[in-house]
């Protein structure tokens, strides 16, 4: 079984009322949980373990919220779990794993090996 560390989206839509009686488009408030999941399961499907959370909307202090269970993430990485590109970026920013090189995510360039330093 191939295990991936990936995000599952949660959150809500919030309707804001304006002074005029017209309804504005909904404002999305996404919230993500970081899961260890079988690679064949869908994004919001069955998971093995919840490893953290990520809130991309900045709070009143201007910072985005990231909570990680570092011990369990290191365990899953040690048994061969592969993080998705976004989770790898978040774990790199948190210092859990080395930062992935910028701009070399899947689909950015056709031959990424050509641009790697030797």
PDB file of N, CA and C in Angstrom, residues 3-94:
ATOM      1  N   UNK A   3       1.452   5.021   0.715  1.00  0.00           N
ATOM      2  CA  UNK A   3       0.870   6.016   1.615  1.00  0.00           C
ATOM      3  C   UNK A   3       1.341   7.398   1.184  1.00  0.00           C
ATOM      4  N   UNK A   4       0.398   8.328   1.128  1.00  0.00           N
ATOM      5  CA  UNK A   4       0.695   9.725   0.792  1.00  0.00           C
ATOM      6  C   UNK A   4       0.304  10.614   1.966  1.00  0.00           C
ATOM      7  N   UNK A   5       1.091  11.653   2.188  1.00  0.00           N
ATOM      8  CA  UNK A   5       0.717  12.703   3.130  1.00  0.00           C
ATOM      9  C   UNK A   5       0.113  13.810   2.289  1.00  0.00           C
ATOM     10  N   UNK A   6      -1.159  14.113   2.527  1.00  0.00           N
ATOM     11  CA  UNK A   6      -1.823  15.103   1.685  1.00  0.00           C
ATOM     12  C   UNK A   6      -2.876  15.869   2.459  1.00  0.00           C
ATOM     13  N   UNK A   7      -3.421  16.883   1.788  1.00  0.00           N
ATOM     14  CA  UNK A   7      -4.414  17.754   2.396  1.00  0.00           C
ATOM     15  C   UNK A   7      -5.821  17.279   2.061  1.00  0.00           C
ATOM     16  N   UNK A   8      -6.730  17.447   2.999  1.00  0.00           N
ATOM     17  CA  UNK A   8      -8.158  17.236   2.767  1.00  0.00           C
ATOM     18  C   UNK A   8      -8.845  18.548   3.116  1.00  0.00           C
ATOM     19  N   UNK A   9      -9.700  19.009   2.228  1.00  0.00           N
ATOM     20  CA  UNK A   9     -10.319  20.318   2.408  1.00  0.00           C
ATOM     21  C   UNK A   9     -11.573  20.229   3.271  1.00  0.00           C
ATOM     22  N   UNK A  10     -11.662  21.164   4.197  1.00  0.00           N
ATOM     23  CA  UNK A  10     -12.843  21.372   5.013  1.00  0.00           C
ATOM     24  C   UNK A  10     -13.142  22.866   4.946  1.00  0.00           C
ATOM     25  N   UNK A  11     -14.129  23.321   5.637  1.00  0.00           N
ATOM     26  CA  UNK A  11     -14.419  24.752   5.664  1.00  0.00           C
ATOM     27  C   UNK A  11     -15.875  25.016   5.353  1.00  0.00           C
ATOM     28  N   UNK A  12     -16.146  26.261   5.009  1.00  0.00           N
ATOM     29  CA  UNK A  12     -17.522  26.654   4.771  1.00  0.00           C
ATOM     30  C   UNK A  12     -17.567  27.838   3.821  1.00  0.00           C
ATOM     31  N   UNK A  13     -18.775  28.140   3.371  1.00  0.00           N
ATOM     32  CA  UNK A  13     -19.041  29.355   2.620  1.00  0.00           C
ATOM     33  C   UNK A  13     -19.748  30.305   3.566  1.00  0.00           C
ATOM     34  N   UNK A  14     -19.348  31.554   3.533  1.00  0.00           N
ATOM     35  CA  UNK A  14     -19.957  32.539   4.421  1.00  0.00           C
ATOM     36  C   UNK A  14     -20.572  33.642   3.562  1.00  0.00           C
ATOM     37  N   UNK A  15     -21.818  33.912   3.766  1.00  0.00           N
ATOM     38  CA  UNK A  15     -22.494  34.970   3.015  1.00  0.00           C
ATOM     39  C   UNK A  15     -22.350  36.286   3.784  1.00  0.00           C
ATOM     40  N   UNK A  16     -21.871  37.295   3.103  1.00  0.00           N
ATOM     41  CA  UNK A  16     -21.757  38.631   3.697  1.00  0.00           C
ATOM     42  C   UNK A  16     -22.887  39.497   3.151  1.00  0.00           C
ATOM     43  N   UNK A  17     -23.569  40.172   4.024  1.00  0.00           N
ATOM     44  CA  UNK A  17     -24.664  41.046   3.607  1.00  0.00           C
ATOM     45  C   UNK A  17     -24.112  42.461   3.426  1.00  0.00           C
ATOM     46  N   UNK A  18     -24.460  43.094   2.330  1.00  0.00           N
ATOM     47  CA  UNK A  18     -24.030  44.472   2.106  1.00  0.00           C
ATOM     48  C   UNK A  18     -25.203  45.412   2.386  1.00  0.00           C
ATOM     49  N   UNK A  19     -24.939  46.720   2.335  1.00  0.00           N
ATOM     50  CA  UNK A  19     -25.981  47.709   2.653  1.00  0.00           C
ATOM     51  C   UNK A  19     -27.139  47.629   1.671  1.00  0.00           C
ATOM     52  N   UNK A  20     -26.808  47.412   0.412  1.00  0.00           N
ATOM     53  CA  UNK A  20     -27.887  47.224  -0.569  1.00  0.00           C
ATOM     54  C   UNK A  20     -28.491  45.836  -0.358  1.00  0.00           C
ATOM     55  N   UNK A  21     -29.669  45.649  -0.874  1.00  0.00           N
ATOM     56  CA  UNK A  21     -30.379  44.392  -0.648  1.00  0.00           C
ATOM     57  C   UNK A  21     -29.873  43.256  -1.532  1.00  0.00           C
ATOM     58  N   UNK A  22     -28.919  43.535  -2.409  1.00  0.00           N
ATOM     59  CA  UNK A  22     -28.426  42.462  -3.289  1.00  0.00           C
ATOM     60  C   UNK A  22     -27.480  41.538  -2.529  1.00  0.00           C
ATOM     61  N   UNK A  23     -27.451  40.296  -2.933  1.00  0.00           N
ATOM     62  CA  UNK A  23     -26.584  39.315  -2.293  1.00  0.00           C
ATOM     63  C   UNK A  23     -25.241  39.259  -3.016  1.00  0.00           C
ATOM     64  N   UNK A  24     -24.142  39.360  -2.295  1.00  0.00           N
ATOM     65  CA  UNK A  24     -22.826  39.240  -2.920  1.00  0.00           C
ATOM     66  C   UNK A  24     -22.478  37.765  -3.129  1.00  0.00           C
ATOM     67  N   UNK A  25     -21.446  37.493  -3.880  1.00  0.00           N
ATOM     68  CA  UNK A  25     -21.024  36.091  -4.013  1.00  0.00           C
ATOM     69  C   UNK A  25     -20.516  35.567  -2.674  1.00  0.00           C
ATOM     70  N   UNK A  26     -20.591  34.263  -2.446  1.00  0.00           N
ATOM     71  CA  UNK A  26     -20.146  33.731  -1.155  1.00  0.00           C
ATOM     72  C   UNK A  26     -18.638  33.867  -0.986  1.00  0.00           C
ATOM     73  N   UNK A  27     -18.222  34.108   0.245  1.00  0.00           N
ATOM     74  CA  UNK A  27     -16.802  34.166   0.576  1.00  0.00           C
ATOM     75  C   UNK A  27     -16.409  32.798   1.116  1.00  0.00           C
ATOM     76  N   UNK A  28     -15.429  32.177   0.516  1.00  0.00           N
ATOM     77  CA  UNK A  28     -15.023  30.844   0.929  1.00  0.00           C
ATOM     78  C   UNK A  28     -14.022  30.939   2.073  1.00  0.00           C
ATOM     79  N   UNK A  29     -14.184  30.105   3.064  1.00  0.00           N
ATOM     80  CA  UNK A  29     -13.276  30.042   4.200  1.00  0.00           C
ATOM     81  C   UNK A  29     -12.707  28.625   4.276  1.00  0.00           C
ATOM     82  N   UNK A  30     -11.675  28.320   3.468  1.00  0.00           N
ATOM     83  CA  UNK A  30     -11.141  26.962   3.458  1.00  0.00           C
ATOM     84  C   UNK A  30     -10.318  26.664   4.706  1.00  0.00           C
ATOM     85  N   UNK A  31     -10.255  25.403   5.039  1.00  0.00           N
ATOM     86  CA  UNK A  31      -9.486  24.896   6.158  1.00  0.00           C
ATOM     87  C   UNK A  31      -9.039  23.503   5.744  1.00  0.00           C
ATOM     88  N   UNK A  32      -7.783  23.188   5.923  1.00  0.00           N
ATOM     89  CA  UNK A  32      -7.259  21.900   5.461  1.00  0.00           C
ATOM     90  C   UNK A  32      -6.735  21.083   6.635  1.00  0.00           C
ATOM     91  N   UNK A  33      -6.885  19.782   6.549  1.00  0.00           N
ATOM     92  CA  UNK A  33      -6.271  18.853   7.485  1.00  0.00           C
ATOM     93  C   UNK A  33      -5.227  18.052   6.730  1.00  0.00           C
ATOM     94  N   UNK A  34      -4.125  17.776   7.394  1.00  0.00           N
ATOM     95  CA  UNK A  34      -3.059  16.986   6.796  1.00  0.00           C
ATOM     96  C   UNK A  34      -3.252  15.547   7.242  1.00  0.00           C
ATOM     97  N   UNK A  35      -3.380  14.644   6.261  1.00  0.00           N
ATOM     98  CA  UNK A  35      -3.670  13.245   6.535  1.00  0.00           C
ATOM     99  C   UNK A  35      -2.599  12.340   5.951  1.00  0.00           C
ATOM    100  N   UNK A  36      -2.450  11.182   6.556  1.00  0.00           N
ATOM    101  CA  UNK A  36      -1.758  10.059   5.929  1.00  0.00           C
ATOM    102  C   UNK A  36      -2.873   9.206   5.335  1.00  0.00           C
ATOM    103  N   UNK A  37      -2.804   8.971   4.028  1.00  0.00           N
ATOM    104  CA  UNK A  37      -3.890   8.263   3.349  1.00  0.00           C
ATOM    105  C   UNK A  37      -3.320   7.350   2.284  1.00  0.00           C
ATOM    106  N   UNK A  38      -4.078   6.331   1.948  1.00  0.00           N
ATOM    107  CA  UNK A  38      -3.734   5.465   0.832  1.00  0.00           C
ATOM    108  C   UNK A  38      -3.808   6.292  -0.443  1.00  0.00           C
ATOM    109  N   UNK A  39      -2.824   6.129  -1.311  1.00  0.00           N
ATOM    110  CA  UNK A  39      -2.746   6.953  -2.523  1.00  0.00           C
ATOM    111  C   UNK A  39      -3.926   6.717  -3.455  1.00  0.00           C
ATOM    112  N   UNK A  40      -4.589   5.572  -3.337  1.00  0.00           N
ATOM    113  CA  UNK A  40      -5.711   5.265  -4.236  1.00  0.00           C
ATOM    114  C   UNK A  40      -7.032   5.839  -3.762  1.00  0.00           C
ATOM    115  N   UNK A  41      -7.097   6.332  -2.534  1.00  0.00           N
ATOM    116  CA  UNK A  41      -8.337   6.897  -1.995  1.00  0.00           C
ATOM    117  C   UNK A  41      -8.512   8.336  -2.485  1.00  0.00           C
ATOM    118  N   UNK A  42      -9.764   8.818  -2.599  1.00  0.00           N
ATOM    119  CA  UNK A  42      -9.987  10.196  -3.041  1.00  0.00           C
ATOM    120  C   UNK A  42      -9.516  11.214  -2.003  1.00  0.00           C
ATOM    121  N   UNK A  43      -9.440  12.477  -2.428  1.00  0.00           N
ATOM    122  CA  UNK A  43      -8.896  13.551  -1.592  1.00  0.00           C
ATOM    123  C   UNK A  43      -9.588  13.638  -0.240  1.00  0.00           C
ATOM    124  N   UNK A  44     -10.900  13.638  -0.217  1.00  0.00           N
ATOM    125  CA  UNK A  44     -11.640  13.758   1.038  1.00  0.00           C
ATOM    126  C   UNK A  44     -12.156  12.407   1.518  1.00  0.00           C
ATOM    127  N   UNK A  45     -11.560  11.336   1.034  1.00  0.00           N
ATOM    128  CA  UNK A  45     -12.021   9.995   1.375  1.00  0.00           C
ATOM    129  C   UNK A  45     -11.391   9.460   2.649  1.00  0.00           C
ATOM    130  N   UNK A  46     -11.308   8.151   2.711  1.00  0.00           N
ATOM    131  CA  UNK A  46     -10.813   7.461   3.894  1.00  0.00           C
ATOM    132  C   UNK A  46      -9.338   7.794   4.125  1.00  0.00           C
ATOM    133  N   UNK A  47      -8.967   7.917   5.372  1.00  0.00           N
ATOM    134  CA  UNK A  47      -7.582   8.232   5.708  1.00  0.00           C
ATOM    135  C   UNK A  47      -7.107   7.315   6.827  1.00  0.00           C
ATOM    136  N   UNK A  48      -5.787   7.254   7.004  1.00  0.00           N
ATOM    137  CA  UNK A  48      -5.209   6.406   8.041  1.00  0.00           C
ATOM    138  C   UNK A  48      -5.044   7.155   9.354  1.00  0.00           C
ATOM    139  N   UNK A  49      -4.584   8.407   9.274  1.00  0.00           N
ATOM    140  CA  UNK A  49      -4.324   9.168  10.492  1.00  0.00           C
ATOM    141  C   UNK A  49      -4.296  10.659  10.168  1.00  0.00           C
ATOM    142  N   UNK A  50      -4.797  11.471  11.077  1.00  0.00           N
ATOM    143  CA  UNK A  50      -4.710  12.921  10.936  1.00  0.00           C
ATOM    144  C   UNK A  50      -3.405  13.378  11.570  1.00  0.00           C
ATOM    145  N   UNK A  51      -2.623  14.167  10.821  1.00  0.00           N
ATOM    146  CA  UNK A  51      -1.293  14.567  11.265  1.00  0.00           C
ATOM    147  C   UNK A  51      -1.159  16.055  11.556  1.00  0.00           C
ATOM    148  N   UNK A  52      -2.145  16.850  11.179  1.00  0.00           N
ATOM    149  CA  UNK A  52      -2.054  18.279  11.436  1.00  0.00           C
ATOM    150  C   UNK A  52      -3.165  19.037  10.749  1.00  0.00           C
ATOM    151  N   UNK A  53      -3.039  20.364  10.746  1.00  0.00           N
ATOM    152  CA  UNK A  53      -4.032  21.217  10.105  1.00  0.00           C
ATOM    153  C   UNK A  53      -3.340  22.429   9.523  1.00  0.00           C
ATOM    154  N   UNK A  54      -3.998  23.077   8.551  1.00  0.00           N
ATOM    155  CA  UNK A  54      -3.469  24.273   7.888  1.00  0.00           C
ATOM    156  C   UNK A  54      -4.633  25.189   7.563  1.00  0.00           C
ATOM    157  N   UNK A  55      -4.536  26.435   8.023  1.00  0.00           N
ATOM    158  CA  UNK A  55      -5.552  27.454   7.743  1.00  0.00           C
ATOM    159  C   UNK A  55      -4.904  28.534   6.880  1.00  0.00           C
ATOM    160  N   UNK A  56      -5.219  28.591   5.567  1.00  0.00           N
ATOM    161  CA  UNK A  56      -4.549  29.542   4.684  1.00  0.00           C
ATOM    162  C   UNK A  56      -5.035  30.982   4.797  1.00  0.00           C
ATOM    163  N   UNK A  57      -6.111  31.229   5.545  1.00  0.00           N
ATOM    164  CA  UNK A  57      -6.615  32.586   5.724  1.00  0.00           C
ATOM    165  C   UNK A  57      -5.843  33.232   6.876  1.00  0.00           C
ATOM    166  N   UNK A  58      -5.136  34.349   6.636  1.00  0.00           N
ATOM    167  CA  UNK A  58      -4.387  34.989   7.724  1.00  0.00           C
ATOM    168  C   UNK A  58      -5.307  35.451   8.842  1.00  0.00           C
ATOM    169  N   UNK A  59      -4.850  35.283  10.071  1.00  0.00           N
ATOM    170  CA  UNK A  59      -5.609  35.721  11.233  1.00  0.00           C
ATOM    171  C   UNK A  59      -5.436  37.211  11.460  1.00  0.00           C
ATOM    172  N   UNK A  60      -5.873  37.686  12.619  1.00  0.00           N
ATOM    173  CA  UNK A  60      -5.782  39.109  12.932  1.00  0.00           C
ATOM    174  C   UNK A  60      -4.329  39.564  13.045  1.00  0.00           C
ATOM    175  N   UNK A  61      -3.432  38.638  13.399  1.00  0.00           N
ATOM    176  CA  UNK A  61      -2.018  38.990  13.501  1.00  0.00           C
ATOM    177  C   UNK A  61      -1.301  38.911  12.153  1.00  0.00           C
ATOM    178  N   UNK A  62      -2.004  38.473  11.109  1.00  0.00           N
ATOM    179  CA  UNK A  62      -1.432  38.414   9.771  1.00  0.00           C
ATOM    180  C   UNK A  62      -0.723  37.109   9.446  1.00  0.00           C
ATOM    181  N   UNK A  63      -0.743  36.146  10.347  1.00  0.00           N
ATOM    182  CA  UNK A  63      -0.071  34.869  10.130  1.00  0.00           C
ATOM    183  C   UNK A  63      -1.068  33.775   9.794  1.00  0.00           C
ATOM    184  N   UNK A  64      -0.632  32.850   8.955  1.00  0.00           N
ATOM    185  CA  UNK A  64      -1.440  31.677   8.643  1.00  0.00           C
ATOM    186  C   UNK A  64      -1.165  30.610   9.692  1.00  0.00           C
ATOM    187  N   UNK A  65      -2.159  29.787   9.988  1.00  0.00           N
ATOM    188  CA  UNK A  65      -2.044  28.801  11.053  1.00  0.00           C
ATOM    189  C   UNK A  65      -1.633  27.446  10.488  1.00  0.00           C
ATOM    190  N   UNK A  66      -0.608  26.844  11.088  1.00  0.00           N
ATOM    191  CA  UNK A  66      -0.151  25.515  10.714  1.00  0.00           C
ATOM    192  C   UNK A  66       0.146  24.750  11.988  1.00  0.00           C
ATOM    193  N   UNK A  67      -0.525  23.629  12.190  1.00  0.00           N
ATOM    194  CA  UNK A  67      -0.285  22.775  13.343  1.00  0.00           C
ATOM    195  C   UNK A  67       0.120  21.398  12.866  1.00  0.00           C
ATOM    196  N   UNK A  68       1.223  20.872  13.398  1.00  0.00           N
ATOM    197  CA  UNK A  68       1.743  19.590  12.949  1.00  0.00           C
ATOM    198  C   UNK A  68       2.045  18.678  14.123  1.00  0.00           C
ATOM    199  N   UNK A  69       1.791  17.395  13.944  1.00  0.00           N
ATOM    200  CA  UNK A  69       2.229  16.365  14.882  1.00  0.00           C
ATOM    201  C   UNK A  69       3.539  15.818  14.302  1.00  0.00           C
ATOM    202  N   UNK A  70       4.655  16.465  14.649  1.00  0.00           N
ATOM    203  CA  UNK A  70       5.937  16.211  14.000  1.00  0.00           C
ATOM    204  C   UNK A  70       6.412  14.781  14.226  1.00  0.00           C
ATOM    205  N   UNK A  71       6.197  14.221  15.406  1.00  0.00           N
ATOM    206  CA  UNK A  71       6.638  12.847  15.676  1.00  0.00           C
ATOM    207  C   UNK A  71       5.974  11.856  14.726  1.00  0.00           C
ATOM    208  N   UNK A  72       4.675  12.006  14.528  1.00  0.00           N
ATOM    209  CA  UNK A  72       3.954  11.084  13.647  1.00  0.00           C
ATOM    210  C   UNK A  72       4.298  11.322  12.173  1.00  0.00           C
ATOM    211  N   UNK A  73       4.521  12.582  11.795  1.00  0.00           N
ATOM    212  CA  UNK A  73       4.925  12.867  10.418  1.00  0.00           C
ATOM    213  C   UNK A  73       6.275  12.234  10.134  1.00  0.00           C
ATOM    214  N   UNK A  74       7.227  12.340  11.064  1.00  0.00           N
ATOM    215  CA  UNK A  74       8.531  11.721  10.872  1.00  0.00           C
ATOM    216  C   UNK A  74       8.415  10.197  10.814  1.00  0.00           C
ATOM    217  N   UNK A  75       7.485   9.626  11.598  1.00  0.00           N
ATOM    218  CA  UNK A  75       7.270   8.183  11.527  1.00  0.00           C
ATOM    219  C   UNK A  75       6.796   7.780  10.134  1.00  0.00           C
ATOM    220  N   UNK A  76       5.776   8.482   9.621  1.00  0.00           N
ATOM    221  CA  UNK A  76       5.236   8.123   8.306  1.00  0.00           C
ATOM    222  C   UNK A  76       6.270   8.317   7.210  1.00  0.00           C
ATOM    223  N   UNK A  77       7.092   9.359   7.316  1.00  0.00           N
ATOM    224  CA  UNK A  77       8.149   9.556   6.330  1.00  0.00           C
ATOM    225  C   UNK A  77       9.196   8.448   6.425  1.00  0.00           C
ATOM    226  N   UNK A  78       9.459   7.958   7.650  1.00  0.00           N
ATOM    227  CA  UNK A  78      10.459   6.902   7.825  1.00  0.00           C
ATOM    228  C   UNK A  78      10.004   5.561   7.266  1.00  0.00           C
ATOM    229  N   UNK A  79       8.702   5.337   7.204  1.00  0.00           N
ATOM    230  CA  UNK A  79       8.207   4.072   6.639  1.00  0.00           C
ATOM    231  C   UNK A  79       7.881   4.201   5.164  1.00  0.00           C
ATOM    232  N   UNK A  80       8.226   5.337   4.553  1.00  0.00           N
ATOM    233  CA  UNK A  80       8.111   5.462   3.106  1.00  0.00           C
ATOM    234  C   UNK A  80       6.952   6.271   2.572  1.00  0.00           C
ATOM    235  N   UNK A  81       6.241   6.993   3.409  1.00  0.00           N
ATOM    236  CA  UNK A  81       5.138   7.816   2.913  1.00  0.00           C
ATOM    237  C   UNK A  81       5.699   8.973   2.096  1.00  0.00           C
ATOM    238  N   UNK A  82       5.005   9.319   1.010  1.00  0.00           N
ATOM    239  CA  UNK A  82       5.429  10.394   0.125  1.00  0.00           C
ATOM    240  C   UNK A  82       4.508  11.603   0.316  1.00  0.00           C
ATOM    241  N   UNK A  83       5.053  12.782   0.653  1.00  0.00           N
ATOM    242  CA  UNK A  83       4.183  13.954   0.781  1.00  0.00           C
ATOM    243  C   UNK A  83       3.800  14.501  -0.589  1.00  0.00           C
ATOM    244  N   UNK A  84       2.604  15.060  -0.686  1.00  0.00           N
ATOM    245  CA  UNK A  84       2.210  15.748  -1.914  1.00  0.00           C
ATOM    246  C   UNK A  84       3.055  17.011  -2.043  1.00  0.00           C
ATOM    247  N   UNK A  85       2.991  17.678  -3.194  1.00  0.00           N
ATOM    248  CA  UNK A  85       3.813  18.868  -3.418  1.00  0.00           C
ATOM    249  C   UNK A  85       3.494  19.968  -2.404  1.00  0.00           C
ATOM    250  N   UNK A  86       2.221  20.174  -2.123  1.00  0.00           N
ATOM    251  CA  UNK A  86       1.829  21.226  -1.186  1.00  0.00           C
ATOM    252  C   UNK A  86       2.242  20.883   0.235  1.00  0.00           C
ATOM    253  N   UNK A  87       2.051  19.630   0.630  1.00  0.00           N
ATOM    254  CA  UNK A  87       2.448  19.213   1.973  1.00  0.00           C
ATOM    255  C   UNK A  87       3.970  19.277   2.105  1.00  0.00           C
ATOM    256  N   UNK A  88       4.704  18.918   1.059  1.00  0.00           N
ATOM    257  CA  UNK A  88       6.164  19.014   1.102  1.00  0.00           C
ATOM    258  C   UNK A  88       6.600  20.460   1.291  1.00  0.00           C
ATOM    259  N   UNK A  89       5.909  21.398   0.629  1.00  0.00           N
ATOM    260  CA  UNK A  89       6.228  22.822   0.797  1.00  0.00           C
ATOM    261  C   UNK A  89       5.962  23.267   2.227  1.00  0.00           C
ATOM    262  N   UNK A  90       4.831  22.857   2.800  1.00  0.00           N
ATOM    263  CA  UNK A  90       4.499  23.233   4.173  1.00  0.00           C
ATOM    264  C   UNK A  90       5.473  22.621   5.170  1.00  0.00           C
ATOM    265  N   UNK A  91       5.837  21.353   4.965  1.00  0.00           N
ATOM    266  CA  UNK A  91       6.784  20.702   5.867  1.00  0.00           C
ATOM    267  C   UNK A  91       8.171  21.313   5.732  1.00  0.00           C
ATOM    268  N   UNK A  92       8.524  21.750   4.535  1.00  0.00           N
ATOM    269  CA  UNK A  92       9.798  22.432   4.345  1.00  0.00           C
ATOM    270  C   UNK A  92       9.839  23.772   5.057  1.00  0.00           C
ATOM    271  N   UNK A  93       8.735  24.508   5.011  1.00  0.00           N
ATOM    272  CA  UNK A  93       8.672  25.794   5.710  1.00  0.00           C
ATOM    273  C   UNK A  93       8.721  25.600   7.219  1.00  0.00           C
ATOM    274  N   UNK A  94       8.197  24.475   7.711  1.00  0.00           N
ATOM    275  CA  UNK A  94       8.205  24.203   9.146  1.00  0.00           C
ATOM    276  C   UNK A  94       9.531  23.605   9.601  1.00  0.00           C
TER     277      UNK A  94
END
